[in-house]
PDB file of C-alpha atoms and ligand atoms in Angstrom:
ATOM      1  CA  UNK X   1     105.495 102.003  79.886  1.00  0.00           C
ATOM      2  CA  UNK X   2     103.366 105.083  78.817  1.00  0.00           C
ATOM      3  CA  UNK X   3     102.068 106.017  75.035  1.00  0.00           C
ATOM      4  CA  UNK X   4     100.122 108.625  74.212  1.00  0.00           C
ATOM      5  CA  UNK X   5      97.316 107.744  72.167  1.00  0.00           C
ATOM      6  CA  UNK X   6      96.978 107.719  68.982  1.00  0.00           C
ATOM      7  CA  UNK X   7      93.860 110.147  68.974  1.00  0.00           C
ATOM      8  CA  UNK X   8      94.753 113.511  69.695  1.00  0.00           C
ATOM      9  CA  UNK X   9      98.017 115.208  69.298  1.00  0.00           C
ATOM     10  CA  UNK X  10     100.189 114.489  72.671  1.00  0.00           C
ATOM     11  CA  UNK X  11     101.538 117.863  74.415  1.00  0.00           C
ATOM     12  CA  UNK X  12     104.898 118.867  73.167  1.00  0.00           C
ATOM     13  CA  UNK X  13     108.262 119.045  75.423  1.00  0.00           C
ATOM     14  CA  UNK X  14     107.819 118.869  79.172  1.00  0.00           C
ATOM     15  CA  UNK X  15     104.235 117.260  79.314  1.00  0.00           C
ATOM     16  CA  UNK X  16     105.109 114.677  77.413  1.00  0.00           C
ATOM     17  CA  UNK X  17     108.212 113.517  79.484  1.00  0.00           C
ATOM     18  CA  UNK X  18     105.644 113.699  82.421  1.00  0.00           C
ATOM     19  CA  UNK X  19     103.208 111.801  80.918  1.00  0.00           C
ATOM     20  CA  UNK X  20     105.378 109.248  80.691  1.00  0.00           C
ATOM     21  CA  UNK X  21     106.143 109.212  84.454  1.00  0.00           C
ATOM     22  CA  UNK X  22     102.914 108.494  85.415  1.00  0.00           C
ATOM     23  CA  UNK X  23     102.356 104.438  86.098  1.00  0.00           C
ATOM     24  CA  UNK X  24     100.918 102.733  83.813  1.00  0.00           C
ATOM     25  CA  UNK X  25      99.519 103.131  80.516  1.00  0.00           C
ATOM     26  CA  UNK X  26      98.551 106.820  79.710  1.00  0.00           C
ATOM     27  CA  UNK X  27      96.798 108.089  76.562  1.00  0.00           C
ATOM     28  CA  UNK X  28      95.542 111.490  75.577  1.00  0.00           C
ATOM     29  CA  UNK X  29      92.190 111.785  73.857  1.00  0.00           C
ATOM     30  CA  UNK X  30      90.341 114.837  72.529  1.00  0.00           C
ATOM     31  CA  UNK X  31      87.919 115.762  75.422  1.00  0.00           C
ATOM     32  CA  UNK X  32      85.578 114.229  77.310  1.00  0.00           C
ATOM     33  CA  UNK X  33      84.091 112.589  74.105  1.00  0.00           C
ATOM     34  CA  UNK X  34      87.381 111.287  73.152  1.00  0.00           C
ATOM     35  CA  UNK X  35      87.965 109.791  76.557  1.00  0.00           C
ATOM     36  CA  UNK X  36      84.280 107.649  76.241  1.00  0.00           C
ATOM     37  CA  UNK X  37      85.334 106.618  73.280  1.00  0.00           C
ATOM     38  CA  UNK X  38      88.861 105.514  74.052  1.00  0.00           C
ATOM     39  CA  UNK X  39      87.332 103.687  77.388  1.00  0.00           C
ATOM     40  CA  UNK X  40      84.634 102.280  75.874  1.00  0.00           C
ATOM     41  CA  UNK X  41      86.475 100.245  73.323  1.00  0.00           C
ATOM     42  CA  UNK X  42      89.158  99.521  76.313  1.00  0.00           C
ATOM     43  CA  UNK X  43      86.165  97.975  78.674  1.00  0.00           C
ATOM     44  CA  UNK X  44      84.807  96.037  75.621  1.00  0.00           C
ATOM     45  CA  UNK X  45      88.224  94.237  75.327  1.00  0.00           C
ATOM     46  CA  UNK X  46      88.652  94.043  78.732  1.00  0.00           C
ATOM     47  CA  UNK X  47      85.062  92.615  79.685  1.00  0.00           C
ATOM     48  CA  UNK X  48      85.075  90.560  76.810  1.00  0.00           C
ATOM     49  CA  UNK X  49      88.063  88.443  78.495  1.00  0.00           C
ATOM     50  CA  UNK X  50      86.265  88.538  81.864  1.00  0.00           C
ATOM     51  CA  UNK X  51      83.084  87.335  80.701  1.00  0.00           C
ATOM     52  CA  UNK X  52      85.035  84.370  78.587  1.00  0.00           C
ATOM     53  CA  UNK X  53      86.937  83.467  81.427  1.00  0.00           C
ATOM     54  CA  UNK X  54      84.463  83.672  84.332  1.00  0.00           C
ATOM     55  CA  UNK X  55      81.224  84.097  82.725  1.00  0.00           C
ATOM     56  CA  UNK X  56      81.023  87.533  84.566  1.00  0.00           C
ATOM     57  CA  UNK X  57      82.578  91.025  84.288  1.00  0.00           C
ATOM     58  CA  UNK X  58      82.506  92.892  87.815  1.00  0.00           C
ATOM     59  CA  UNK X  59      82.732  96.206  87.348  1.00  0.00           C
ATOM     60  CA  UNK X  60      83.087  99.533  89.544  1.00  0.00           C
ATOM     61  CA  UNK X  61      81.639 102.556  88.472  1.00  0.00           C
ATOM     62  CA  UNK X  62      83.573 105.893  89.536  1.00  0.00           C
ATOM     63  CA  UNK X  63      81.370 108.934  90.714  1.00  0.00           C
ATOM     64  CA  UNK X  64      81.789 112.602  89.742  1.00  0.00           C
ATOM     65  CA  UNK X  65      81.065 114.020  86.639  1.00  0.00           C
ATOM     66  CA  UNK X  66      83.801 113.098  83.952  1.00  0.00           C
ATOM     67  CA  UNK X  67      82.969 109.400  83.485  1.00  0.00           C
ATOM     68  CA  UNK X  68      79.008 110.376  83.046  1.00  0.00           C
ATOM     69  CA  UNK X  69      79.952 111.052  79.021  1.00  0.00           C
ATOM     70  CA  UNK X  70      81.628 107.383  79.078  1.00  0.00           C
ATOM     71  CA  UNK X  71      78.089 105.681  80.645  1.00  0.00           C
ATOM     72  CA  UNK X  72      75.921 107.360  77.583  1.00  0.00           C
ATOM     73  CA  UNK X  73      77.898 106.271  75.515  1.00  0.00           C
ATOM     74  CA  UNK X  74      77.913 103.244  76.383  1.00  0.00           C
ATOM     75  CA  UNK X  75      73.902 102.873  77.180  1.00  0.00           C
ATOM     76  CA  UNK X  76      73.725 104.549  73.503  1.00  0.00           C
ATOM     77  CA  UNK X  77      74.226 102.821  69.606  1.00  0.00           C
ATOM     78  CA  UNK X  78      76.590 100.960  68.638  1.00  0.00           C
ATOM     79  CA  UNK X  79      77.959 100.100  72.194  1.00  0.00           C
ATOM     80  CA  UNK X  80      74.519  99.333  73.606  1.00  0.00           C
ATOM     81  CA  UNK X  81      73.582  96.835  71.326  1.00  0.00           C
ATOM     82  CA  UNK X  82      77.550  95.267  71.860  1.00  0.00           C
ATOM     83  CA  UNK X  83      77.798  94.575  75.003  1.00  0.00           C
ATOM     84  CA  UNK X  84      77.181  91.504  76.745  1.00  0.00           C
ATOM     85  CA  UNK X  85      74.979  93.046  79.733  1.00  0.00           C
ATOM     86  CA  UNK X  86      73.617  90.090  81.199  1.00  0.00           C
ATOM     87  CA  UNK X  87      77.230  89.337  81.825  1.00  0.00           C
ATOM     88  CA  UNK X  88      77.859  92.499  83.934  1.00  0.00           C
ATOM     89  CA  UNK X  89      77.827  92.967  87.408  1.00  0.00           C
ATOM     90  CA  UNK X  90      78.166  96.675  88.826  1.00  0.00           C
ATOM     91  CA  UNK X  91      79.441  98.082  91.755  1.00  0.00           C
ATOM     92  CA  UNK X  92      80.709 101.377  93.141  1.00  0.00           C
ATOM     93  CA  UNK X  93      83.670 102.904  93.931  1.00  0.00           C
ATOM     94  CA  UNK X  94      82.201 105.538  96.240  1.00  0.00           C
ATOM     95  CA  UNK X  95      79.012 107.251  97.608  1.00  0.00           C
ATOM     96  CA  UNK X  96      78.407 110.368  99.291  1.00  0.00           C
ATOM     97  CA  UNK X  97      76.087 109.798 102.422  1.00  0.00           C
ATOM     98  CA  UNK X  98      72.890 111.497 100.749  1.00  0.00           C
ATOM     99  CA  UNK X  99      69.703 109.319  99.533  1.00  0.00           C
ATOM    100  CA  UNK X 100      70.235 107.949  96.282  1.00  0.00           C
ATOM    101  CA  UNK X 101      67.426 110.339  94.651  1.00  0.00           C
ATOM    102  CA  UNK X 102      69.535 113.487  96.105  1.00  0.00           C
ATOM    103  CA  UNK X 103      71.419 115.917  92.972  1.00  0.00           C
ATOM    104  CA  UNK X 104      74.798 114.387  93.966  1.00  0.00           C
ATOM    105  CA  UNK X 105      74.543 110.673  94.325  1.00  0.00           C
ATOM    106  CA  UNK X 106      77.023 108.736  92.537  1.00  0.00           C
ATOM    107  CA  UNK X 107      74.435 106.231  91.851  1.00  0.00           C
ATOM    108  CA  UNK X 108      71.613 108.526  90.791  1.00  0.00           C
ATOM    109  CA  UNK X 109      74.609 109.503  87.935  1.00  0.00           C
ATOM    110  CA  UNK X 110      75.310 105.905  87.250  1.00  0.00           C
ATOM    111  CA  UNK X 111      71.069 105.113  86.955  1.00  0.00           C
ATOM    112  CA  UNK X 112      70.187 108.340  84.733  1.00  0.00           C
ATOM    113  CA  UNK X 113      73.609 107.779  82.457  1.00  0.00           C
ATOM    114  CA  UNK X 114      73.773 104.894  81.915  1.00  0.00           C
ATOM    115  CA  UNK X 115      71.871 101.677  84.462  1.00  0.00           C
ATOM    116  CA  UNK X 116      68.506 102.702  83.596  1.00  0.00           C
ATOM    117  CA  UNK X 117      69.096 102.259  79.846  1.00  0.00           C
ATOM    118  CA  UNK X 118      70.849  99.103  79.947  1.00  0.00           C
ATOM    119  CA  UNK X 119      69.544  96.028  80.167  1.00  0.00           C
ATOM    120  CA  UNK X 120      71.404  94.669  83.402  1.00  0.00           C
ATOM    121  CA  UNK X 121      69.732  92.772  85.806  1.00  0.00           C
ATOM    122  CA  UNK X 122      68.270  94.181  88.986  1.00  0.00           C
ATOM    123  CA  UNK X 123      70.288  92.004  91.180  1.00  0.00           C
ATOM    124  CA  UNK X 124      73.396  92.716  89.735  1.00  0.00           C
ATOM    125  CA  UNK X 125      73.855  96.389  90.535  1.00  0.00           C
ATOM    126  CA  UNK X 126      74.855  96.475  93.890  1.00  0.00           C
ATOM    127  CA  UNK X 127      74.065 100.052  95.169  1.00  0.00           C
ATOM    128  CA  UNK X 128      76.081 101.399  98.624  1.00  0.00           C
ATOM    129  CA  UNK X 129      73.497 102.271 100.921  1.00  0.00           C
ATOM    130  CA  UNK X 130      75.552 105.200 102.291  1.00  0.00           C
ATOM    131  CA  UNK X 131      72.361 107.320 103.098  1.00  0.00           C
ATOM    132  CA  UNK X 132      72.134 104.690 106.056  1.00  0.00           C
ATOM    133  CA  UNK X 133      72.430 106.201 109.684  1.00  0.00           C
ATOM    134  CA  UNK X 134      75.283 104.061 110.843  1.00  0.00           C
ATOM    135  CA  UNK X 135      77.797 104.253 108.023  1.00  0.00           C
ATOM    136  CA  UNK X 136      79.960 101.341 110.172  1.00  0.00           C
ATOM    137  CA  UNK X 137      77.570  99.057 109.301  1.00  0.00           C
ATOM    138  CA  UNK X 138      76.854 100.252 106.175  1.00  0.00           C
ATOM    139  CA  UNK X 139      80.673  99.648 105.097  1.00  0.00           C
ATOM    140  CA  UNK X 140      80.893  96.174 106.577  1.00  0.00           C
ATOM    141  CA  UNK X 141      77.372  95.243 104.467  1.00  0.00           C
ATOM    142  CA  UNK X 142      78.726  96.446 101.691  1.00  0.00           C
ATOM    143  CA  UNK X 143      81.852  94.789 102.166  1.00  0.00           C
ATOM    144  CA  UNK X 144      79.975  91.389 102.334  1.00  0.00           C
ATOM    145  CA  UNK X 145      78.674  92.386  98.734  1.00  0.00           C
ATOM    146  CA  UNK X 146      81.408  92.419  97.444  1.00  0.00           C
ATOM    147  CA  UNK X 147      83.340  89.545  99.063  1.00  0.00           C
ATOM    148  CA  UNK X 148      80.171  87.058  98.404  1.00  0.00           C
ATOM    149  CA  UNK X 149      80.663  88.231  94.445  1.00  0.00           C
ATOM    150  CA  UNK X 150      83.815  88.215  93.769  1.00  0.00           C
ATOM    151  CA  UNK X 151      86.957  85.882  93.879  1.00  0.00           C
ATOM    152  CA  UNK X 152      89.377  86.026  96.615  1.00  0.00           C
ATOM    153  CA  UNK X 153      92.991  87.624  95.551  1.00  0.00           C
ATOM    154  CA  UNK X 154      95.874  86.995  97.307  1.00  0.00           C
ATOM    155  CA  UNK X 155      96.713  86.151 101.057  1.00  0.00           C
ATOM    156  CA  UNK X 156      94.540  88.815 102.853  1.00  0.00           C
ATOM    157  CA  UNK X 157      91.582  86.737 100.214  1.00  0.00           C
ATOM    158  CA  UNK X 158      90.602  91.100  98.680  1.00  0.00           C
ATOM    159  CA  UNK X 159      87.458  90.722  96.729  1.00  0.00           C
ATOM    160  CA  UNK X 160      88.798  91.198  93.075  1.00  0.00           C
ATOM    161  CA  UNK X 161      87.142  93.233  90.675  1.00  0.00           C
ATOM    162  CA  UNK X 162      87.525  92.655  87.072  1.00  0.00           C
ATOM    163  CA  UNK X 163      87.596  96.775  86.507  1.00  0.00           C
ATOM    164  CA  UNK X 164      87.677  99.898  88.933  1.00  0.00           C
ATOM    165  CA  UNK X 165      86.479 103.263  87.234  1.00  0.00           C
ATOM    166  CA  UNK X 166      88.279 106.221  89.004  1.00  0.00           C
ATOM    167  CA  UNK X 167      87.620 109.601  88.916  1.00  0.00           C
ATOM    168  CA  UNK X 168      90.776 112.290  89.847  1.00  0.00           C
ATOM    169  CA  UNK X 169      89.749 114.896  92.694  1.00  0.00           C
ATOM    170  CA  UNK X 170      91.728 118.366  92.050  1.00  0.00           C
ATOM    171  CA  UNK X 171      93.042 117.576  95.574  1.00  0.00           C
ATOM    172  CA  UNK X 172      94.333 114.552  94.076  1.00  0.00           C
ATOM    173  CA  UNK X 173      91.664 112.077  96.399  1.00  0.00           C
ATOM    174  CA  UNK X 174      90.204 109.305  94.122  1.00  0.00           C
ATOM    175  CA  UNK X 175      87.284 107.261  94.914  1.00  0.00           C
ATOM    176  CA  UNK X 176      86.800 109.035  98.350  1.00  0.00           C
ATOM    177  CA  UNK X 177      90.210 108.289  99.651  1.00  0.00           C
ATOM    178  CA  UNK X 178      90.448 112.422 100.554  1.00  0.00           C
ATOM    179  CA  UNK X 179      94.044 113.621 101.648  1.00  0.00           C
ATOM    180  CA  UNK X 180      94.777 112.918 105.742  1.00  0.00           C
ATOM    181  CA  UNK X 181      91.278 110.641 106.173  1.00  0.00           C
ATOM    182  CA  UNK X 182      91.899 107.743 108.500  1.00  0.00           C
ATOM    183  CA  UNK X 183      90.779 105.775 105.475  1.00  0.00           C
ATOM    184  CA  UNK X 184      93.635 106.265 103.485  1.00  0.00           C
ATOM    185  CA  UNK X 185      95.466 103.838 105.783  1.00  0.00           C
ATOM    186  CA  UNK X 186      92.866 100.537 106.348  1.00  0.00           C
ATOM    187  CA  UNK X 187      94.191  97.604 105.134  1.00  0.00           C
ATOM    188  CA  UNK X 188      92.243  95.094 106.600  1.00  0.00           C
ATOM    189  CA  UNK X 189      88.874  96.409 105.570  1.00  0.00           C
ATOM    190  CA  UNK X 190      87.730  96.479 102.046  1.00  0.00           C
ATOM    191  CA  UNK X 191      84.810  99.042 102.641  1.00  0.00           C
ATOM    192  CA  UNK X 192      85.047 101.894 104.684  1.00  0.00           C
ATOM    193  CA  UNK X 193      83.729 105.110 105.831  1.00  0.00           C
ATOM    194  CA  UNK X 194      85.611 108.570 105.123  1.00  0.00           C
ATOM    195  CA  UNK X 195      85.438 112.333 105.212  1.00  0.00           C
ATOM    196  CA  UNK X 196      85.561 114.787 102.063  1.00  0.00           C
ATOM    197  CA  UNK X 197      86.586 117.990 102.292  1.00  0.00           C
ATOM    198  CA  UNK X 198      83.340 119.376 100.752  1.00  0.00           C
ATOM    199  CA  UNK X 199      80.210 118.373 101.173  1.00  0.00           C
ATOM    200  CA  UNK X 200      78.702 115.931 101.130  1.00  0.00           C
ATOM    201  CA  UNK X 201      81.347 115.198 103.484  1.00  0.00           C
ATOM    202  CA  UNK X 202      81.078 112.248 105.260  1.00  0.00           C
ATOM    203  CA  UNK X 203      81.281 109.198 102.289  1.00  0.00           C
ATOM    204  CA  UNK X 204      81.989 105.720 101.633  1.00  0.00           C
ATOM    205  CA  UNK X 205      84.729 104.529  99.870  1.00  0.00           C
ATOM    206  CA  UNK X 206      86.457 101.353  98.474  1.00  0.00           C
ATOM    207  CA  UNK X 207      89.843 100.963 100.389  1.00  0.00           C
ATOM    208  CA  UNK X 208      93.436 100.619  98.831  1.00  0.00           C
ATOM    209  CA  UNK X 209      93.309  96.502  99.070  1.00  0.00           C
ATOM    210  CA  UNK X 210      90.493  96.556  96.600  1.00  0.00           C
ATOM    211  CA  UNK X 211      91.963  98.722  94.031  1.00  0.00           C
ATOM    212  CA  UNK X 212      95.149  97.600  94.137  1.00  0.00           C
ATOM    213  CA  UNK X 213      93.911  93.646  93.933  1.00  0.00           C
ATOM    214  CA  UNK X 214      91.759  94.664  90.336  1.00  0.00           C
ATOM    215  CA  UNK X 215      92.261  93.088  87.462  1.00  0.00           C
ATOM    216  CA  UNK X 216      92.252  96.439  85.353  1.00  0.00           C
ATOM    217  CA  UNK X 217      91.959 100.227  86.627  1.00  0.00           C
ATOM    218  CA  UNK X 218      91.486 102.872  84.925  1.00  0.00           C
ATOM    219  CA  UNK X 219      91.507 107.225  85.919  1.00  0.00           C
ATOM    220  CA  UNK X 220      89.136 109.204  83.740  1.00  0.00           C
ATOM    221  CA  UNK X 221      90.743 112.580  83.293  1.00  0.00           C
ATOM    222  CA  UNK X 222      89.531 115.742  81.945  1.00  0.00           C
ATOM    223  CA  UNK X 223      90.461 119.119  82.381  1.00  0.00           C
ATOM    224  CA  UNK X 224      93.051 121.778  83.047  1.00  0.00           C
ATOM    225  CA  UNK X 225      92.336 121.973  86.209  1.00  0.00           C
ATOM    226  CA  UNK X 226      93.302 118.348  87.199  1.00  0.00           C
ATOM    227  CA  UNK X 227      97.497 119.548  86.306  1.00  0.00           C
ATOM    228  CA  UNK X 228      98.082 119.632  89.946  1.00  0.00           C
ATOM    229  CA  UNK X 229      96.768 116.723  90.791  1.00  0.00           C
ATOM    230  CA  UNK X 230      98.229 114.629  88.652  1.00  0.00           C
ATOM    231  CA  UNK X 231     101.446 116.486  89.561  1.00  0.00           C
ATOM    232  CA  UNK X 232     100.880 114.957  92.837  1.00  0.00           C
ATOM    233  CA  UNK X 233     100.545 111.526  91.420  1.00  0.00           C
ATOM    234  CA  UNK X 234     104.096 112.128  89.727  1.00  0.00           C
ATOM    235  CA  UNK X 235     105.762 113.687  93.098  1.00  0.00           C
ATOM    236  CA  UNK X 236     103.531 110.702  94.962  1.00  0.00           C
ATOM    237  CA  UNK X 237     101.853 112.776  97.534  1.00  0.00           C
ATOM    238  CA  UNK X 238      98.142 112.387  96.735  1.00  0.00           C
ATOM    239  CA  UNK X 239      95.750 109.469  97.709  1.00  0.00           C
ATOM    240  CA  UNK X 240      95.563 108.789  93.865  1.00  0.00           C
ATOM    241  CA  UNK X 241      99.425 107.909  93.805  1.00  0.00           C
ATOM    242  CA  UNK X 242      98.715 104.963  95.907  1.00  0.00           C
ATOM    243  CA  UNK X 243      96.814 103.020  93.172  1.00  0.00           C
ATOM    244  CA  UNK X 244      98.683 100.020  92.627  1.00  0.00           C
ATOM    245  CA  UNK X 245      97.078  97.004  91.258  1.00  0.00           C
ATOM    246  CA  UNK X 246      99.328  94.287  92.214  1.00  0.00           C
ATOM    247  CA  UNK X 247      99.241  92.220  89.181  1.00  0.00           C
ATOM    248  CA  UNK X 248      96.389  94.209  87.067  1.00  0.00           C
ATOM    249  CA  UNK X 249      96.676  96.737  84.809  1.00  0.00           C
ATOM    250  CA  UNK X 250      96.351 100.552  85.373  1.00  0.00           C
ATOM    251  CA  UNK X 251      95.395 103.092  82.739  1.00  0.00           C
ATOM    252  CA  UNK X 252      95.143 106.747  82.206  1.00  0.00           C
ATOM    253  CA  UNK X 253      92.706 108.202  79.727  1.00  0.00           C
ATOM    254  CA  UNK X 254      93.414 111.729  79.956  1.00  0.00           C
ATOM    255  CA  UNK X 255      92.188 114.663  77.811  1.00  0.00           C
ATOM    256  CA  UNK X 256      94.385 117.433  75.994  1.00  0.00           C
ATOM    257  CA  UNK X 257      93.585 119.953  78.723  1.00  0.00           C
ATOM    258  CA  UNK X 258      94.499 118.142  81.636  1.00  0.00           C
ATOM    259  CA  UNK X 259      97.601 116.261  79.801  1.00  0.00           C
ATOM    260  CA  UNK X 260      98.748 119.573  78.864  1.00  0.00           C
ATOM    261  CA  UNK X 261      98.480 120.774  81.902  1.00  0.00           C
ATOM    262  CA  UNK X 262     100.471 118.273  83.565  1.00  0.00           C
TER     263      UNK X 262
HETATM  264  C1  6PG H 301      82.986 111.568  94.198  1.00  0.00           C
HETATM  265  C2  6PG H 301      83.826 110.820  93.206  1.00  0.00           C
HETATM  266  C3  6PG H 301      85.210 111.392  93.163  1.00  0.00           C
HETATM  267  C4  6PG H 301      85.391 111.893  91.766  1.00  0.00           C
HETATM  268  C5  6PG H 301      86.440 112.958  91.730  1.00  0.00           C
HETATM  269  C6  6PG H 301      86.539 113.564  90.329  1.00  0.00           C
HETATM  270  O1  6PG H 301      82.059 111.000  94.758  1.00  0.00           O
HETATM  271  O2  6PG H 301      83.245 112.773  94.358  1.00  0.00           O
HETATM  272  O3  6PG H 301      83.772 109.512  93.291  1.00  0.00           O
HETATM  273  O4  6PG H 301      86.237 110.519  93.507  1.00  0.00           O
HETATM  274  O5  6PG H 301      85.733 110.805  90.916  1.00  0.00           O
HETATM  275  O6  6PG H 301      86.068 113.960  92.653  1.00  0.00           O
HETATM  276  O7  6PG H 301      85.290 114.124  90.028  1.00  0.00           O
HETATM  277  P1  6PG H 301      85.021 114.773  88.576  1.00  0.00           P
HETATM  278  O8  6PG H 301      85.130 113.630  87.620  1.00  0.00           O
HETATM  279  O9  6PG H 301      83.629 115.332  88.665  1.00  0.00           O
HETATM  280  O10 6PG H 301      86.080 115.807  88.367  1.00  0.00           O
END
């Protein structure tokens, strides 16, 4: 069942019978500030439950650029001084194999925006170490991470997250599942290596087990120029489409531009 959000006015005629073909629950929100809002009050609801339930809300953070409004506003007033922190644990959804000081790092985004501002402990923001030399081994630590901190879900025992952050690639890739990568098609590993088709290129990613076994996930959309990719999701030939959480929720906080340009 979709809705467009209250905030914002939802596209007229065709967009908004697409909208409502995407899975899940979509919104529309009035730019990128609008989005940070909308998802900020949506993880404080949603973390809120986590941390009452399991004392704990595990969280992946998506790379790029659109959720990097989302993180200051969160590390800024009111939200800072709301949220449980000490209850957080952060993870990633992707990293490009560069050091973690390099322009592009996912992390380096995630520390300036929002990590370095917040007061979560040191031990609970597990970084991927993709700037290693052997990105095999790399993956499978990573993997560990994340199977060590979180429960088991479902016969195949896939680390659950409480929340996955995703981003929306113009190519319609997500995380760094890129279209034709071997990695699109692991289902037995929760952490692997992949291949972007710009550079950096080579990356690691979180696999299709883990997103689909999260308790929430949520795309952050922005932009006109994300229309054909989320075409894609509707027509179901991008890695994005594949994002299925089995028995979690999924959510779509786009902006005007891209909603209009759907
Ligand atoms: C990455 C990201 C990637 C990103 C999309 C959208 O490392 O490139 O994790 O999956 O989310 O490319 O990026 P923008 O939000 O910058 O459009």
């Amino acid at each position: 069942m979709s809705a467009a959000g209250r905030e914002g006015a939802a596209p007229a005629g065709g967009a908004r019978g697409s909208l409502s073909r995407l899975p899940g629950t979509v919104t529309v929100h009035t730019g990128l500030a609008g989005i940070a809002e909308a998802a900020a009050a949506w993880l404080e609801t949603i973390a809120r439950e986590a941390s009452a339930a399991s004392g704990r809300f595990r969280i992946a953070l998506a790379g790029g650029g659109t959720p990097r409004t989302l993180y200051e506003l969160l590390a800024s007033a009111p939200w800072r001084r709301r949220t449980r922190w000490d209850a957080w644990e952060v993870f990633f959804g992707d990293e490009r194999a560069i050091p973690p000081e390099a322009g592009g790092s996912n992390f380096r985004m995630a520390r300036e925006s929002l990590l370095s501002r917040v007061p979560i402990p040191e031990e609970r923001v597990h970084r991927m170490e993709a700037e290693r030399v052997d990105l095999d081994a790399a993956a499978a630590d990573y993997a560990a991470v994340l199977t060590a901190a979180c429960p088991p879900w479902g016969p195949a025992r896939v680390p659950r997250l409480d929340c996955v952050l995703l981003g929306l690639g113009e190519n319609g890739h997500t995380v760094s599942l890129f279209p034709g990568d071997p990695s699109l098609d692991v289902t037995d590993r929760w952490v692997v290596r992949s291949r972007a088709d710009y550079a950096p290129y080579d990356r690691l990613t979180l696999t299709f087990p883990v997103l689909d076994a999260a308790a929430h996930a949520a795309f952050l959309v922005a932009g006109a120029a994300k229309g054909e990719a989320l075409r894609g999701v509707l027509r179901g030939d991008v890695p994005a489409a594949r994002v299925h959480p089995r028995d979690g929720e999924l959510r779509w906080f786009l902006d005007e531009a891209a909603a209009g340009a759907l």
